[in-house]
Each structure stands twice: as C-alpha cells, then as structure tokens.
XYZ file of C-alpha atoms in Angstrom:
743
model
C -42.650 -5.377 -46.682
C -40.123 -3.336 -48.673
C -40.852 0.370 -48.759
C -37.303 1.704 -48.639
C -36.053 4.079 -51.272
C -32.717 4.185 -53.041
C -30.792 7.289 -54.014
C -29.295 7.807 -57.460
C -29.370 5.630 -60.515
C -27.319 2.487 -60.109
C -25.150 1.083 -62.836
C -26.230 -2.384 -63.849
C -29.014 -4.489 -62.416
C -29.756 -4.842 -58.692
C -28.654 -8.036 -57.124
C -30.953 -10.001 -54.852
C -31.564 -8.409 -51.482
C -29.431 -10.100 -48.861
C -30.938 -11.727 -45.796
C -29.328 -11.211 -42.406
C -30.024 -14.151 -40.084
C -31.613 -13.494 -36.733
C -29.139 -12.632 -34.038
C -31.105 -15.048 -31.873
C -29.767 -17.744 -34.169
C -26.217 -16.433 -34.483
C -25.534 -15.061 -30.999
C -26.163 -11.446 -32.097
C -23.400 -11.356 -34.712
C -23.328 -11.553 -38.487
C -20.768 -14.009 -39.814
C -17.699 -12.837 -41.724
C -18.957 -14.582 -44.848
C -22.300 -12.781 -44.611
C -20.538 -9.463 -44.025
C -18.430 -10.166 -47.098
C -21.553 -10.903 -49.129
C -23.231 -7.727 -47.873
C -20.204 -5.598 -48.605
C -19.804 -7.076 -52.075
C -23.386 -6.081 -52.803
C -23.309 -2.591 -51.355
C -19.667 -1.499 -51.402
C -18.623 -1.276 -55.043
C -15.992 1.333 -54.282
C -14.137 2.230 -51.081
C -14.595 5.533 -49.309
C -12.698 8.236 -51.141
C -13.254 11.378 -49.113
C -15.914 13.657 -47.673
C -19.046 13.931 -49.754
C -20.552 17.261 -48.784
C -17.856 19.478 -50.186
C -18.248 22.879 -51.762
C -16.387 21.557 -54.789
C -19.269 19.244 -55.731
C -22.894 19.921 -56.497
C -24.063 16.908 -54.529
C -26.735 17.873 -52.015
C -26.630 17.144 -48.313
C -28.938 14.165 -47.821
C -29.691 13.051 -44.271
C -31.135 9.589 -43.750
C -33.295 9.098 -40.665
C -33.428 5.436 -39.651
C -34.858 3.338 -36.863
C -37.136 0.322 -36.487
C -40.842 0.883 -37.256
C -42.453 2.603 -34.289
C -39.341 4.493 -33.163
C -40.869 7.900 -33.992
C -39.271 8.808 -37.333
C -42.475 9.949 -39.034
C -43.737 12.123 -36.182
C -40.296 13.686 -35.842
C -40.286 14.486 -39.557
C -43.572 16.366 -39.143
C -42.218 18.279 -36.134
C -39.012 19.213 -37.949
C -40.989 20.402 -40.951
C -43.113 22.652 -38.727
C -40.139 24.067 -36.839
C -37.541 24.418 -39.604
C -39.873 25.161 -42.486
C -39.214 24.197 -46.093
C -37.216 27.169 -47.333
C -33.874 25.442 -46.807
C -34.934 21.870 -46.038
C -37.143 19.283 -47.725
C -38.667 16.388 -45.792
C -39.552 13.037 -47.321
C -41.171 9.792 -46.225
C -39.573 7.035 -48.280
C -42.784 5.078 -48.649
C -44.742 8.149 -49.770
C -42.094 9.028 -52.342
C -42.443 5.549 -53.849
C -46.230 5.532 -53.650
C -46.414 8.790 -55.620
C -44.798 7.064 -58.602
C -47.231 4.169 -58.938
C -50.877 4.494 -60.024
C -51.776 1.885 -57.448
C -49.613 3.372 -54.690
C -47.960 1.154 -52.079
C -50.402 -1.682 -52.687
C -49.113 -1.991 -56.236
C -45.528 -1.652 -55.048
C -45.920 -4.566 -52.624
C -47.108 -6.777 -55.461
C -44.182 -5.873 -57.694
C -41.137 -8.058 -58.344
C -37.792 -7.278 -56.759
C -36.537 -5.790 -60.027
C -39.608 -3.576 -60.339
C -39.242 -2.442 -56.737
C -35.639 -1.527 -57.405
C -36.663 0.506 -60.434
C -39.292 2.453 -58.516
C -36.905 3.089 -55.646
C -34.428 4.522 -58.160
C -37.085 6.745 -59.700
C -38.136 8.014 -56.283
C -34.668 8.782 -55.048
C -33.635 10.416 -58.318
C -36.652 12.700 -58.146
C -35.876 13.764 -54.573
C -32.151 14.132 -55.236
C -32.773 16.224 -58.348
C -35.190 18.408 -56.418
C -32.676 18.923 -53.591
C -29.944 19.815 -56.075
C -32.151 22.158 -58.065
C -33.549 23.958 -55.032
C -30.282 23.837 -53.043
C -31.999 22.322 -50.040
C -31.004 19.741 -47.465
C -33.058 16.589 -48.020
C -34.159 14.739 -44.878
C -35.457 11.256 -45.634
C -37.103 8.753 -43.298
C -36.378 5.255 -44.548
C -35.984 1.607 -43.565
C -32.769 -0.366 -43.214
C -34.084 -3.887 -42.672
C -37.239 -5.844 -41.885
C -37.865 -8.933 -39.798
C -39.568 -11.874 -41.493
C -41.567 -14.213 -39.279
C -41.792 -16.624 -42.195
C -38.088 -17.410 -42.499
C -36.966 -15.946 -39.162
C -34.453 -13.628 -40.791
C -33.737 -9.932 -41.113
C -34.061 -8.747 -44.710
C -31.950 -5.712 -45.423
C -33.479 -3.225 -47.863
C -30.829 -0.508 -47.669
C -28.939 -0.540 -50.963
C -25.698 0.480 -52.513
C -27.409 3.617 -53.857
C -28.404 4.692 -50.336
C -24.821 4.397 -49.164
C -23.551 6.303 -52.180
C -25.966 9.172 -51.613
C -26.411 9.776 -47.911
C -23.992 12.234 -46.384
C -25.321 11.761 -42.848
C -27.418 9.177 -41.040
C -29.323 9.802 -37.802
C -30.519 6.646 -36.082
C -33.438 6.776 -33.656
C -32.387 4.417 -30.884
C -35.724 4.381 -29.074
C -36.159 1.978 -26.135
C -37.828 -1.296 -27.175
C -40.608 -1.057 -24.585
C -41.582 2.395 -25.893
C -41.570 1.121 -29.484
C -43.668 -1.890 -28.481
C -46.272 0.320 -26.830
C -46.433 2.647 -29.828
C -46.904 -0.241 -32.233
C -49.777 -1.573 -30.133
C -51.466 1.830 -29.981
C -50.959 2.694 -33.658
C -54.376 1.886 -35.130
C -53.550 3.478 -38.462
C -50.994 0.858 -39.496
C -50.982 -2.902 -39.570
C -47.864 -4.064 -37.784
C -47.156 -7.621 -36.627
C -47.021 -8.152 -32.868
C -43.438 -8.329 -31.612
C -42.035 -8.686 -28.114
C -39.801 -5.960 -26.678
C -36.984 -8.519 -26.677
C -37.341 -9.088 -30.429
C -37.589 -5.337 -31.079
C -34.473 -4.710 -28.994
C -32.557 -7.357 -30.956
C -33.783 -5.873 -34.224
C -32.650 -2.368 -33.239
C -29.232 -3.534 -32.047
C -28.622 -5.625 -35.173
C -29.781 -2.797 -37.416
C -27.760 -0.109 -35.656
C -24.609 -2.215 -35.615
C -24.820 -3.027 -39.325
C -25.809 0.493 -40.336
C -22.991 2.033 -38.311
C -20.472 -0.319 -39.896
C -21.637 0.411 -43.424
C -21.747 4.162 -42.788
C -18.183 4.040 -41.515
C -16.904 2.218 -44.596
C -18.902 4.523 -46.896
C -17.742 7.798 -45.353
C -21.221 8.655 -44.059
C -21.387 10.518 -40.764
C -23.453 8.529 -38.263
C -25.070 9.351 -34.943
C -27.599 7.469 -32.845
C -29.999 9.453 -30.664
C -32.007 8.047 -27.789
C -35.421 9.400 -26.892
C -34.844 10.291 -23.267
C -37.054 13.359 -23.592
C -39.079 14.216 -26.681
C -38.485 17.964 -26.515
C -34.746 17.543 -26.026
C -34.588 15.110 -28.942
C -36.218 17.545 -31.356
C -33.808 20.302 -30.277
C -30.840 17.979 -30.853
C -32.193 17.035 -34.277
C -32.570 20.681 -35.252
C -29.058 21.541 -34.073
C -27.635 18.600 -36.016
C -29.455 19.478 -39.226
C -28.393 23.122 -39.017
C -24.810 21.951 -38.545
C -25.002 19.428 -41.394
C -26.493 22.051 -43.707
C -23.276 23.943 -44.459
C -20.442 21.953 -42.929
C -17.636 20.852 -45.230
C -13.849 20.984 -44.979
C -13.681 24.530 -46.371
C -16.401 25.783 -44.047
C -14.630 24.025 -41.187
C -11.363 25.811 -41.959
C -13.073 29.207 -42.117
C -14.618 28.677 -38.696
C -11.261 27.651 -37.232
C -9.671 30.745 -38.754
C -12.451 32.881 -37.284
C -11.706 31.384 -33.881
C -8.030 32.280 -34.305
C -8.988 35.786 -35.411
C -11.216 36.215 -32.376
C -8.245 35.658 -30.057
C -5.579 37.270 -32.245
C -6.555 40.760 -33.183
C -6.543 41.683 -36.836
C -3.493 43.962 -36.569
C -1.432 41.217 -34.928
C -2.117 42.177 -31.295
C -3.315 39.634 -28.750
C -6.244 40.025 -26.395
C -4.107 41.335 -23.557
C -2.974 44.219 -25.796
C 0.593 42.979 -26.065
C 2.387 43.525 -29.348
C 4.074 40.168 -30.011
C 6.440 39.382 -32.791
C 6.559 35.724 -31.696
C 3.738 33.231 -31.291
C 4.052 29.807 -29.660
C 1.622 27.283 -31.159
C 1.374 24.124 -29.082
C -0.344 20.793 -29.501
C -1.995 19.521 -26.286
C -2.279 15.749 -25.794
C 1.146 14.147 -25.185
C 2.750 17.556 -25.758
C 1.695 19.690 -22.810
C 1.287 16.553 -20.699
C 1.870 12.811 -20.952
C -1.825 11.916 -21.011
C -4.094 11.376 -24.015
C -7.310 13.044 -22.878
C -9.349 11.484 -25.680
C -8.496 8.026 -24.351
C -9.134 9.183 -20.780
C -12.604 10.398 -21.741
C -13.833 6.933 -22.647
C -12.082 5.339 -19.688
C -13.883 7.713 -17.321
C -17.208 7.122 -19.107
C -16.838 3.355 -18.588
C -15.559 3.661 -15.027
C -18.518 5.829 -14.002
C -20.991 3.509 -15.776
C -21.977 6.291 -18.140
C -21.399 4.023 -21.114
C -22.575 0.518 -21.996
C -19.541 -1.364 -23.403
C -21.821 -3.496 -25.587
C -22.948 -0.367 -27.449
C -19.436 0.330 -28.741
C -18.409 -0.645 -32.237
C -15.970 -3.550 -32.361
C -14.214 -5.034 -29.358
C -12.259 -1.895 -28.424
C -13.385 0.092 -25.368
C -12.127 3.308 -26.962
C -14.318 4.085 -30.011
C -11.770 6.625 -31.235
C -9.251 3.815 -31.735
C -11.753 1.953 -33.908
C -12.613 5.139 -35.807
C -9.102 6.354 -36.588
C -7.885 2.865 -37.504
C -10.654 2.606 -40.116
C -10.224 3.669 -43.720
C -11.283 7.178 -42.711
C -7.887 7.569 -41.015
C -7.347 11.033 -39.543
C -9.408 12.829 -42.181
C -11.798 15.732 -41.751
C -14.661 13.229 -41.934
C -13.089 11.095 -39.184
C -12.776 14.052 -36.810
C -16.364 15.070 -37.576
C -17.421 11.523 -36.746
C -15.457 11.731 -33.497
C -17.480 14.821 -32.568
C -20.694 12.907 -33.238
C -19.458 10.113 -30.961
C -19.072 12.588 -28.108
C -22.539 13.952 -28.903
C -24.057 10.466 -29.056
C -22.747 9.194 -25.753
C -22.828 12.357 -23.595
C -25.156 15.307 -23.219
C -23.816 18.732 -22.236
C -23.977 18.065 -18.506
C -22.283 14.663 -18.698
C -19.659 15.990 -21.107
C -18.763 18.889 -18.828
C -18.542 16.624 -15.783
C -16.296 14.109 -17.530
C -14.059 16.891 -18.885
C -13.592 18.284 -15.377
C -12.817 14.810 -14.067
C -10.211 14.274 -16.790
C -8.653 17.700 -16.233
C -8.095 16.833 -12.568
C -6.033 13.835 -13.712
C -3.832 15.765 -16.148
C -0.500 17.107 -14.905
C 1.291 19.376 -17.316
C 5.011 18.970 -17.843
C 6.725 21.474 -15.508
C 8.896 22.580 -18.403
C 5.792 23.449 -20.449
C 4.266 25.370 -17.554
C 7.512 27.308 -17.189
C 7.622 28.042 -20.929
C 4.058 29.370 -20.973
C 4.681 31.445 -17.864
C 7.687 32.983 -19.605
C 5.521 33.816 -22.618
C 2.994 35.386 -20.259
C 5.657 37.726 -18.845
C 7.156 38.749 -22.197
C 5.409 41.550 -24.055
C 6.596 40.324 -27.439
C 5.583 36.642 -27.018
C 2.137 35.038 -26.939
C 0.931 31.440 -26.992
C -2.057 29.480 -28.256
C -2.920 25.795 -27.906
C -4.252 24.145 -31.070
C -5.529 20.636 -30.392
C -7.251 17.894 -32.353
C -8.621 16.808 -28.984
C -11.071 18.205 -26.465
C -11.011 21.989 -26.160
C -12.920 22.017 -22.884
C -10.509 19.659 -21.119
C -7.484 21.771 -21.979
C -9.177 25.017 -21.018
C -9.740 23.564 -17.544
C -6.192 22.148 -17.397
C -4.693 25.548 -18.258
C -6.983 27.249 -15.746
C -5.826 24.781 -13.078
C -2.260 25.903 -13.802
C -3.166 29.611 -13.767
C -2.664 30.054 -17.513
C -6.149 30.345 -18.991
C -6.125 34.121 -18.831
C -3.421 34.423 -21.479
C -3.212 31.060 -23.272
C -6.286 30.361 -25.386
C -7.352 26.987 -26.796
C -8.492 26.222 -30.321
C -10.138 22.812 -30.455
C -13.417 20.947 -30.734
C -15.328 18.075 -29.199
C -18.927 19.293 -29.517
C -21.174 20.396 -32.370
C -21.449 23.770 -30.617
C -17.695 24.321 -31.118
C -18.477 24.679 -34.807
C -15.362 23.031 -36.208
C -12.847 20.231 -35.826
C -9.073 20.544 -35.842
C -7.230 18.389 -38.363
C -3.563 18.288 -39.316
C -4.336 20.583 -42.247
C -6.186 23.050 -40.015
C -3.177 23.231 -37.675
C -0.839 24.050 -40.557
C -3.268 26.600 -41.989
C -3.529 28.439 -38.664
C 0.255 28.660 -38.413
C 0.404 30.108 -41.929
C -2.340 32.583 -41.041
C -0.381 33.796 -38.036
C 2.627 34.298 -40.278
C 1.026 35.792 -43.360
C -1.869 37.760 -41.927
C -0.413 38.834 -38.593
C 3.272 38.962 -39.447
C 4.308 36.720 -36.534
C 7.337 34.501 -36.081
C 5.894 31.104 -35.125
C 7.353 28.381 -32.932
C 5.398 25.112 -33.129
C 5.480 22.254 -30.588
C 4.023 18.811 -31.309
C 4.549 15.103 -30.773
C 2.755 13.111 -33.498
C 2.425 12.744 -37.280
C -0.686 14.941 -37.081
C 1.592 17.784 -35.991
C 4.118 17.484 -38.819
C 2.278 19.786 -41.286
C 2.118 22.399 -38.506
C 5.768 21.866 -37.587
C 6.838 22.188 -41.222
C 4.854 25.393 -41.692
C 6.347 27.053 -38.588
C 9.509 29.139 -38.506
C 10.863 26.960 -35.701
C 9.757 23.393 -34.936
C 10.150 21.538 -31.643
C 9.252 17.838 -31.512
C 8.132 16.797 -28.030
C 9.425 13.316 -27.190
C 7.873 11.354 -24.329
C 8.495 7.944 -22.841
C 8.486 4.961 -25.188
C 5.145 3.628 -23.912
C 3.206 6.819 -24.721
C 4.893 8.126 -27.865
C 3.607 7.676 -31.414
C 5.136 4.578 -33.009
C 4.949 5.972 -36.548
C 6.362 9.422 -35.771
C 9.965 8.597 -36.614
C 9.056 7.337 -40.086
C 7.105 10.509 -40.829
C 9.841 12.679 -39.342
C 12.497 11.068 -41.514
C 10.395 11.609 -44.638
C 9.812 15.255 -43.742
C 13.473 15.923 -42.898
C 14.770 14.163 -45.998
C 12.428 16.166 -48.215
C 14.415 19.283 -47.309
C 13.776 22.729 -45.768
C 12.795 21.196 -42.450
C 15.181 21.216 -39.496
C 13.258 20.511 -36.304
C 14.724 20.032 -32.847
C 13.529 17.737 -30.069
C 12.841 18.212 -26.369
C 12.718 15.226 -24.013
C 9.812 15.338 -21.567
C 10.719 13.954 -19.121
C 14.468 14.344 -19.490
C 14.905 10.589 -18.970
C 13.066 9.778 -22.223
C 15.105 8.259 -25.047
C 15.695 10.604 -28.017
C 14.080 10.018 -31.394
C 16.269 9.345 -34.438
C 19.745 10.707 -33.703
C 20.776 14.032 -32.236
C 22.452 15.099 -35.464
C 19.274 14.863 -37.501
C 17.079 15.925 -34.619
C 19.169 18.073 -32.227
C 18.298 18.187 -28.559
C 17.056 21.350 -26.886
C 16.241 22.195 -23.283
C 13.190 24.477 -23.250
C 13.924 25.538 -19.657
C 17.416 26.633 -20.574
C 17.945 30.382 -20.361
C 19.507 30.483 -23.823
C 16.433 28.838 -25.347
C 14.091 31.201 -23.524
C 16.121 34.155 -24.735
C 15.962 32.806 -28.281
C 12.171 32.633 -28.123
C 11.674 36.004 -26.476
C 14.309 38.062 -28.250
C 12.983 41.156 -29.972
C 13.288 40.720 -33.727
C 14.388 43.699 -35.767
C 11.949 43.086 -38.582
C 8.568 41.519 -38.194
C 7.235 39.665 -41.198
C 5.050 42.021 -43.201
C 1.456 40.804 -43.029
C -0.207 39.990 -46.297
C -2.638 42.774 -47.115
C -6.227 41.587 -47.007
C -8.038 44.700 -48.118
C -11.708 44.721 -48.932
C -13.877 46.980 -51.052
C -17.451 45.825 -50.614
C -20.676 47.535 -51.605
C -24.365 46.777 -52.034
C -24.854 48.462 -55.405
C -27.593 46.715 -57.328
C -28.857 44.578 -54.456
C -32.610 44.480 -53.962
C -32.331 45.664 -50.352
C -30.122 48.567 -51.419
C -32.686 49.659 -54.000
C -35.421 49.697 -51.378
C -33.387 51.603 -48.799
C -32.002 54.027 -51.381
C -35.438 55.246 -52.404
C -36.008 57.367 -49.304
C -32.497 58.859 -49.407
C -32.964 60.043 -53.017
C -36.552 61.250 -52.672
C -36.532 65.061 -52.844
C -39.625 65.167 -50.658
C -37.797 63.470 -47.753
C -35.664 65.611 -45.447
C -35.044 66.337 -41.775
C -35.968 63.593 -39.274
C -37.379 61.286 -41.976
C -34.156 61.469 -43.989
C -32.034 61.001 -40.883
C -34.026 57.849 -40.084
C -33.483 56.625 -43.650
C -29.725 57.131 -43.255
C -29.853 55.365 -39.896
C -31.449 52.340 -41.582
C -28.670 52.372 -44.176
C -26.111 52.365 -41.360
C -27.787 49.367 -39.754
C -27.753 47.553 -43.088
C -24.051 48.231 -43.673
C -23.140 47.106 -40.144
C -25.240 43.944 -40.369
C -24.817 42.836 -43.962
C -21.395 44.057 -45.131
C -19.151 44.975 -42.191
C -18.942 41.424 -40.719
C -17.575 40.159 -44.046
C -14.713 42.640 -43.722
C -13.758 42.529 -40.047
C -15.227 39.156 -39.090
C -17.349 38.073 -36.145
C -16.703 36.666 -32.685
C -18.629 34.348 -30.382
C -19.842 35.128 -26.865
C -22.091 33.387 -24.388
C -25.774 34.295 -24.145
C -28.640 32.797 -22.106
C -30.816 30.560 -24.296
C -34.600 30.910 -24.079
C -34.712 27.272 -22.936
C -32.648 28.062 -19.850
C -29.120 27.005 -20.792
C -26.123 28.929 -22.093
C -25.464 29.065 -25.806
C -23.274 31.042 -28.217
C -24.200 34.317 -29.883
C -22.230 36.351 -32.428
C -21.248 39.986 -32.759
C -18.850 42.012 -34.877
C -15.287 41.122 -34.006
C -13.607 43.385 -31.446
C -16.824 45.337 -30.951
C -15.668 46.542 -27.529
C -12.443 47.816 -29.089
C -14.030 49.661 -32.010
C -14.574 53.392 -32.445
C -17.344 54.757 -34.662
C -16.219 58.145 -35.968
C -18.851 60.069 -37.972
C -17.474 62.841 -40.144
C -19.656 65.702 -39.010
C -22.242 66.476 -39.773
C -23.384 64.345 -42.706
C -22.050 61.084 -41.302
C -23.833 61.219 -37.954
C -27.260 59.685 -38.796
C -25.676 56.731 -40.583
C -23.193 56.315 -37.725
C -26.100 56.071 -35.276
C -27.431 53.149 -37.304
C -24.037 51.454 -37.148
C -23.984 52.072 -33.406
C -27.359 50.306 -33.109
C -25.668 47.130 -34.382
C -22.420 47.696 -32.438
C -23.737 48.954 -29.077
C -20.430 48.237 -27.295
C -18.371 50.434 -29.650
C -17.413 53.954 -28.586
C -18.920 56.881 -30.513
C -16.620 59.793 -31.296
C -17.748 62.900 -33.216
C -15.101 64.461 -35.459
C -15.347 67.470 -37.739
C -11.609 67.690 -38.381
C -8.892 64.990 -38.263
C -7.402 66.715 -35.213
C -10.576 65.932 -33.274
C -9.333 62.338 -33.062
C -6.657 62.270 -30.368
C -4.144 59.618 -29.353
C -5.988 59.002 -26.080
C -9.121 58.117 -28.034
C -7.308 55.224 -29.727
C -5.818 53.590 -26.638
C -6.763 49.933 -26.498
C -8.698 50.090 -29.774
C -8.325 47.728 -32.713
C -10.632 49.236 -35.332
C -11.820 52.694 -36.353
C -14.937 53.058 -38.515
C -14.851 56.366 -40.428
C -18.443 57.143 -41.428
C -19.706 59.671 -43.975
C -22.933 59.958 -45.934
C -21.334 60.844 -49.287
C -17.727 60.564 -50.448
C -16.947 62.535 -53.591
C -13.197 62.912 -54.185
C -12.216 61.121 -50.975
C -9.677 63.761 -49.967
C -11.261 64.363 -46.548
C -11.168 60.648 -45.844
C -7.492 60.476 -46.777
C -6.703 63.283 -44.331
C -8.447 61.415 -41.517
C -6.679 58.145 -42.362
C -3.228 59.714 -42.439
C -3.865 61.553 -39.177
C -4.991 58.362 -37.459
C -2.043 56.463 -38.922
C 0.250 59.071 -37.392
C -1.235 58.287 -33.993
C -1.360 54.501 -34.409
C 0.251 52.892 -37.433
C -1.242 49.430 -36.810
C -4.885 50.156 -36.085
C -7.475 48.808 -38.529
C -9.495 51.410 -40.425
C -12.756 50.854 -42.278
C -14.282 53.630 -44.374
C -18.079 53.341 -44.377
C -20.236 55.534 -46.593
C -23.687 55.742 -48.103
C -22.484 56.792 -51.551
C -18.940 56.769 -52.933
C -18.050 58.177 -56.309
C -16.924 55.250 -58.435
C -13.870 57.137 -59.696
C -12.638 57.604 -56.129
C -12.066 53.856 -55.808
C -11.042 53.244 -59.423
C -7.449 52.888 -60.589
C -5.950 56.103 -61.928
C -5.009 59.591 -60.768
C -8.568 60.382 -59.594
C -8.794 57.199 -57.552
C -7.691 58.684 -54.249
C -9.371 55.944 -52.203
C -7.980 53.283 -54.532
C -4.463 54.553 -53.866
C -5.205 54.660 -50.160
C -6.653 51.167 -50.318
C -3.553 49.858 -52.073
C -0.955 51.731 -50.094
C -2.109 51.851 -46.490
C -2.196 48.801 -44.256
C -5.639 47.623 -43.239
C -7.817 50.265 -44.878
C -11.071 48.654 -45.978
C -13.984 50.305 -47.732
C -17.663 49.518 -47.165
C -20.145 51.413 -49.332
C -23.893 51.268 -49.647
C -23.674 52.334 -53.251
C -21.043 53.236 -55.847
C -22.157 56.060 -58.136
C -20.985 57.269 -61.540
C -22.830 60.553 -60.995
C -20.167 63.250 -60.533
C -22.680 65.793 -59.243
C -21.652 67.484 -55.986
C -24.628 68.704 -53.966
C -25.006 72.334 -52.930
C -27.791 74.155 -51.148
C -31.065 72.232 -51.530
C -29.185 69.236 -52.972
C -26.510 69.058 -50.275
C -27.011 65.882 -48.257
C -25.957 67.460 -44.957
C -28.324 70.372 -45.456
C -31.218 68.036 -46.321
C -30.494 65.910 -43.255
C -30.781 68.846 -40.871
C -33.231 71.116 -42.756
C -30.650 73.860 -43.320
C -30.974 74.103 -47.087
C -32.151 77.713 -46.773
C -29.010 78.612 -44.867
C -26.565 77.136 -47.329
C-alpha cells in the first residue's frame, strides 16, 4: 500500500520505487550496492546549505514519520487542537492524496506507479503552495516504507521530492509491543498481523535509513520515544515552535541578545565595572584539556543511558559521525547536534550527565589565574563563548569560583535558543568592539576559533599536548597568517607541550607572566567609539494605534477616563515598541507543569528608571511601569529633579511625556542627565511627537539630539504633522487632570 506524498514537482519521470530487503535476510543492514542505488534515485544533488533561511521563500515543512500504529495521526489531531491553525497547517498524507482523486484512496491503490507519482506531486504541490501563500509551518504525517509479505521486502515510498522539501523530520520511535497492541485494537483500519519482532525490525530499518538520508540531504532529524504521552506532546510542541522561526540569521540574533543580556548596552558588565578590555575565551581544549562533548557520550554509555546499537554508524560518539559528514561544522550541523542531545537525554538526564562531566574537568591553572586577574581588574571582563555545552562550563566555572563574573554563551538544548558556530563567535567579538567599544582579546585552540581570533584585537592560540590538539589547526593557521593582518601568539598549556608552527610566525607568550597580565589590564587612553545604533520607532498608522488613539482624541473624554487611555498607550509602547529598541533578557520562571522554564522581560529592567515629565507624562508612565514593574519610578518637573544619586547603578532612563511639540524640554533633560552620567542609555517615550521635531533641518531638535548624542532613542505612539499647541480646554495636561477651567 503506497499512500505517501511527495513534495514539489520533480524534473523528469519517477524511477521505479526501490525495494529494501528484509533485515532478517541481510543481518539488519542494507548493502552498499543497495545504498548506492537508493542514493542515485533520491540524491540528485548534494546538500548545499540550510533550507529554512530568511533569504528564501521556502516554507518550513516538518515530516512526521513512524511505522503504522506508532501514533502519528492521533498526535497530529492533538497538535492541531493545542497549537491551532493560525501559524501551522496539519496534513495527513493519505488524505491529501485522496482529496485529489474522485475515487479517493481506493482509486489511488489501483493506479500505476506513474499515476501514483503524479498524484503525490499534485498533493504535495498543493500543500506546499498553501504553506507558502499563508506563511505557515506545514506538518505532514507520511510513510517512509512498507513491508511486503508477498516478497518479504521493505518497499520504500519516500522520494527525492520529499528529501528536497522537508526541512525537519520527527520520527516516532514507539516501542514495538505498544504498536502491536494498537494495531490489534484499531478496528477502523485493515492492517496485516505482524509480530512485535517484525515491527521492531521495521522501525529500526526505517529509522536508520531515514536518518542517513536526512543527514545527506541537510534535513534536521530527531527521533522521539513515547515514554509518556503527555510529555511527548509537550516535546513536539516545543520542537515545532523552535522550528517555526529558526534559521542562521535568527540564530545569530538570539546569540547577540544573549551577549547583550550580560554586557550592558553602554559597555558596562553586570557587576557594574567599566571595562575597556574584554577577554573572549573558547572552552573545550582551551580552558581545559578535555573535550566535554566527547565526554558526554562516554558518560552516557558508561552509565547505560544509551544503547550503542541506536547510534548512527560504528562510532560511539555521534558528534564525530555528524561533523565528519558533508554538513561539516555548519549551522545545520550544530542544530542537528542539539537535536541529538534532545533525542538521547531528557532535562533530568542531561543535567545529571553535565554535572558528572563537570566533576571530571580540571581547568588549566594558568586559565584560572587569568580569569581571577580579570575578576580583580575594574577595566577587564571575560566571557566564555563555546560551540559546546553551556551547562557543563557554567558548572565548571562555578566549581572554580568564577561563575559570578564569567558568563557562558553556548548551547546544547532547544531551550538555549541558539547554537554557537564559528561565524557566531566572530560576530560576537565584532559586536563587543563596534557596539560596546571594547578592546577584545580572544583565546582559542581549533579552526572553529580562527574567525573569532582574526576578528579580535589580540589573538592567543592555546596549544595543548599532541594527542588532544586539532590536527588541521596548523594548516588553517598558516592560511590565516599568510593572508595578512593577522599576528596571533601562542600559549603552551601545559608548558611541556610542543609549539605549533615556529615561534617566529607564532610567538610564544606566558599568560601567567606579570608583563602579559599588565598588557591585558592596562588602562587604554582611548576606548573604541561604539557604533551608534539609534532608533526612532513609532506606531503611526498601525491598527492598534488607531484604536487606542480614539479615546485620547475624543473631546468628551477627560479626567480618570483619559488618564486610563494614556496608561493603555504606555503599556502598548512598553510591550510593542520598547523591546525592539533596548532588547529583552531571559530569566527563570516556574512552569505551570511544575518545572522551571525561561521567561522574558525588557533588558536591564531592574536597572531602568522611568521618569515622567510632570504632569502630562505621568499617566503614560504608569502604563510603562505596569510592563516594567522592577524599574524605579522618578517624578521630575525640572531637569534638576533628576540627581546623580538617582542614576547610580542604572543603565537606562526612560523620559516619558504625553506630547512633544518642539522637543526643547526633552533636550534640556537629556543634557542634564548626560552631565551626570555620559554613558547611560536614554529613551524618549511619548504619545505624540511633532513630525518636524524629528525631521532633518533647523526645527528638528530631536533629530539633532538623536544624531549627536550617544544612545538617545525615540519611541513614539504617533508622529503628527499638526502644529497646533494645546491651551486651556485643549491642553493635554489640563484634560488629564480636569483643570481646563484653571488654565
């Protein structure tokens, strides 16, 4: 029975569907010749990069596979009920095909192989076009292969078009005895009787082949077991929400947000130091000799948390198989690595293994000393940026008393939100330089670190013993050095290690030497000027703005009702626009299901001051305070009301007014605050701003401020071309507080 569907129109005519012999006959393996035949049929072109990129209009299409009876269809119904169909579309492959034929599936089963191929193409094209048109994630339950009792072979029905279209595949690896019981109890479908042993062989053969083809096609793959139905549906939902938007650009933004959350937007660090130097360090084989990724799988096997037969290939470390594939060390490969950790370990197992690994890791004493020096120096900070497991290195640093000041940027779980690639490392170094004005020292040991090392102001190559060091590093180093403008140095850890290259091309340095420590910590006369990243954002013309504006412009609304309307505007600005300007940060919250999860709030909320310009700005400021409950609230009628003591420890000031006409009052406040703290971030937030105040020209006071002052951003509910300045009954402040008769 062939009810699979194919995605996209295929060039040329379908070849005959290949038959995969029973693994009972071939000792559970497919021969090299058969693999070659399969690949020739389905792999017309090699993998050429991630598919779900913002640069292409191709939709995210998630294939849900598993042998009949594994629970795909019921899960699809549950996902549809829980996620809805606003952003997702859910499809049964067989139903999509049946809808195209007047006789439904019965007619399809009687069709020739060529006719079946044509209908599969029509079905998949219709779903793909719908997903593209509606900008939805398509989730499709399909079949990979069927078992034929007649010829005792597996017949694969997954096609080249499937592999060209799917961006992700989720495989339901349900236990054979559960599948067998479901098939027996399913009175609505005619399914041939099969023993649990046969079903288990079918699932293993299918999963192995599907995983291999996904790997060579650049499709992200994960197998999920049905240990607990409720937990499985939660995992599915989390995966789909992650797949929905993730691409290399989205990944980079999330990594940058993580950096921003630990490096304050004016260049300060979380402990309120004012560094001019930042140390950016790789972790594995840089801070210590060990490779914690390799240790993870060794511990999993040693503790019998992993069945060796479930691993792809003959290697006991699936990361070795992954990174030696044609995916290399790409964004897609690191995303697949994250899915491997998700597939083989739940949160509890993952945390336990990470703690076990951390107890085995001993940092190089020289690195501990270096980080302790950075901790003591007010002008030096450090951050670890790792392609490996964030959680392991957080525990390692905590074990060495460093977690309070040295933060870790890394991944390992879907909940981390992003993966760290070589390009991400380099981008974060450039962000520290260009956005925060920092002088960056980078430390790394492998080819993955070279883009980061090249981007840094100073580069230190960490060289370990021969048996642990990267064999290809010297080739990549030579290429980088010979290309010019790159003069790294090397540190031997331990000191007995043999140097790389020669000491003329790669000079030796002792990072415990007092001269080196002085070089790192010396106060630089001129910090790099951060690149201005000003924002002027407003909601003029948006549907929500039109609705909220109505009450503020209605002459019949005044007093408490008008103040409430302004408060709603403040909430809107703080929720919809402000996060785009200052960013967000993560923090732990208790999940309704009993575990800890991550929530989000406006970045540096605890170090933000909301300053309403009295009296018109107060109601709107209260609305902003509703969204930023941790921010301090400081009334100010004159600039002098803001004192130096009010700004201690703060990173951002939100100046709030209901209406900004010429902008001169705002300028006075900004210049006063700048006189107290030249580096603090300032955001002007207003209900209405005269358009000319932010336009170029002599009347554009806020435009000049925006261009000339560091870190002055403008958030407006509405820009107005109306030059009218309210007085008496039309004055906004008077209307807010029912004092129009007194004006």
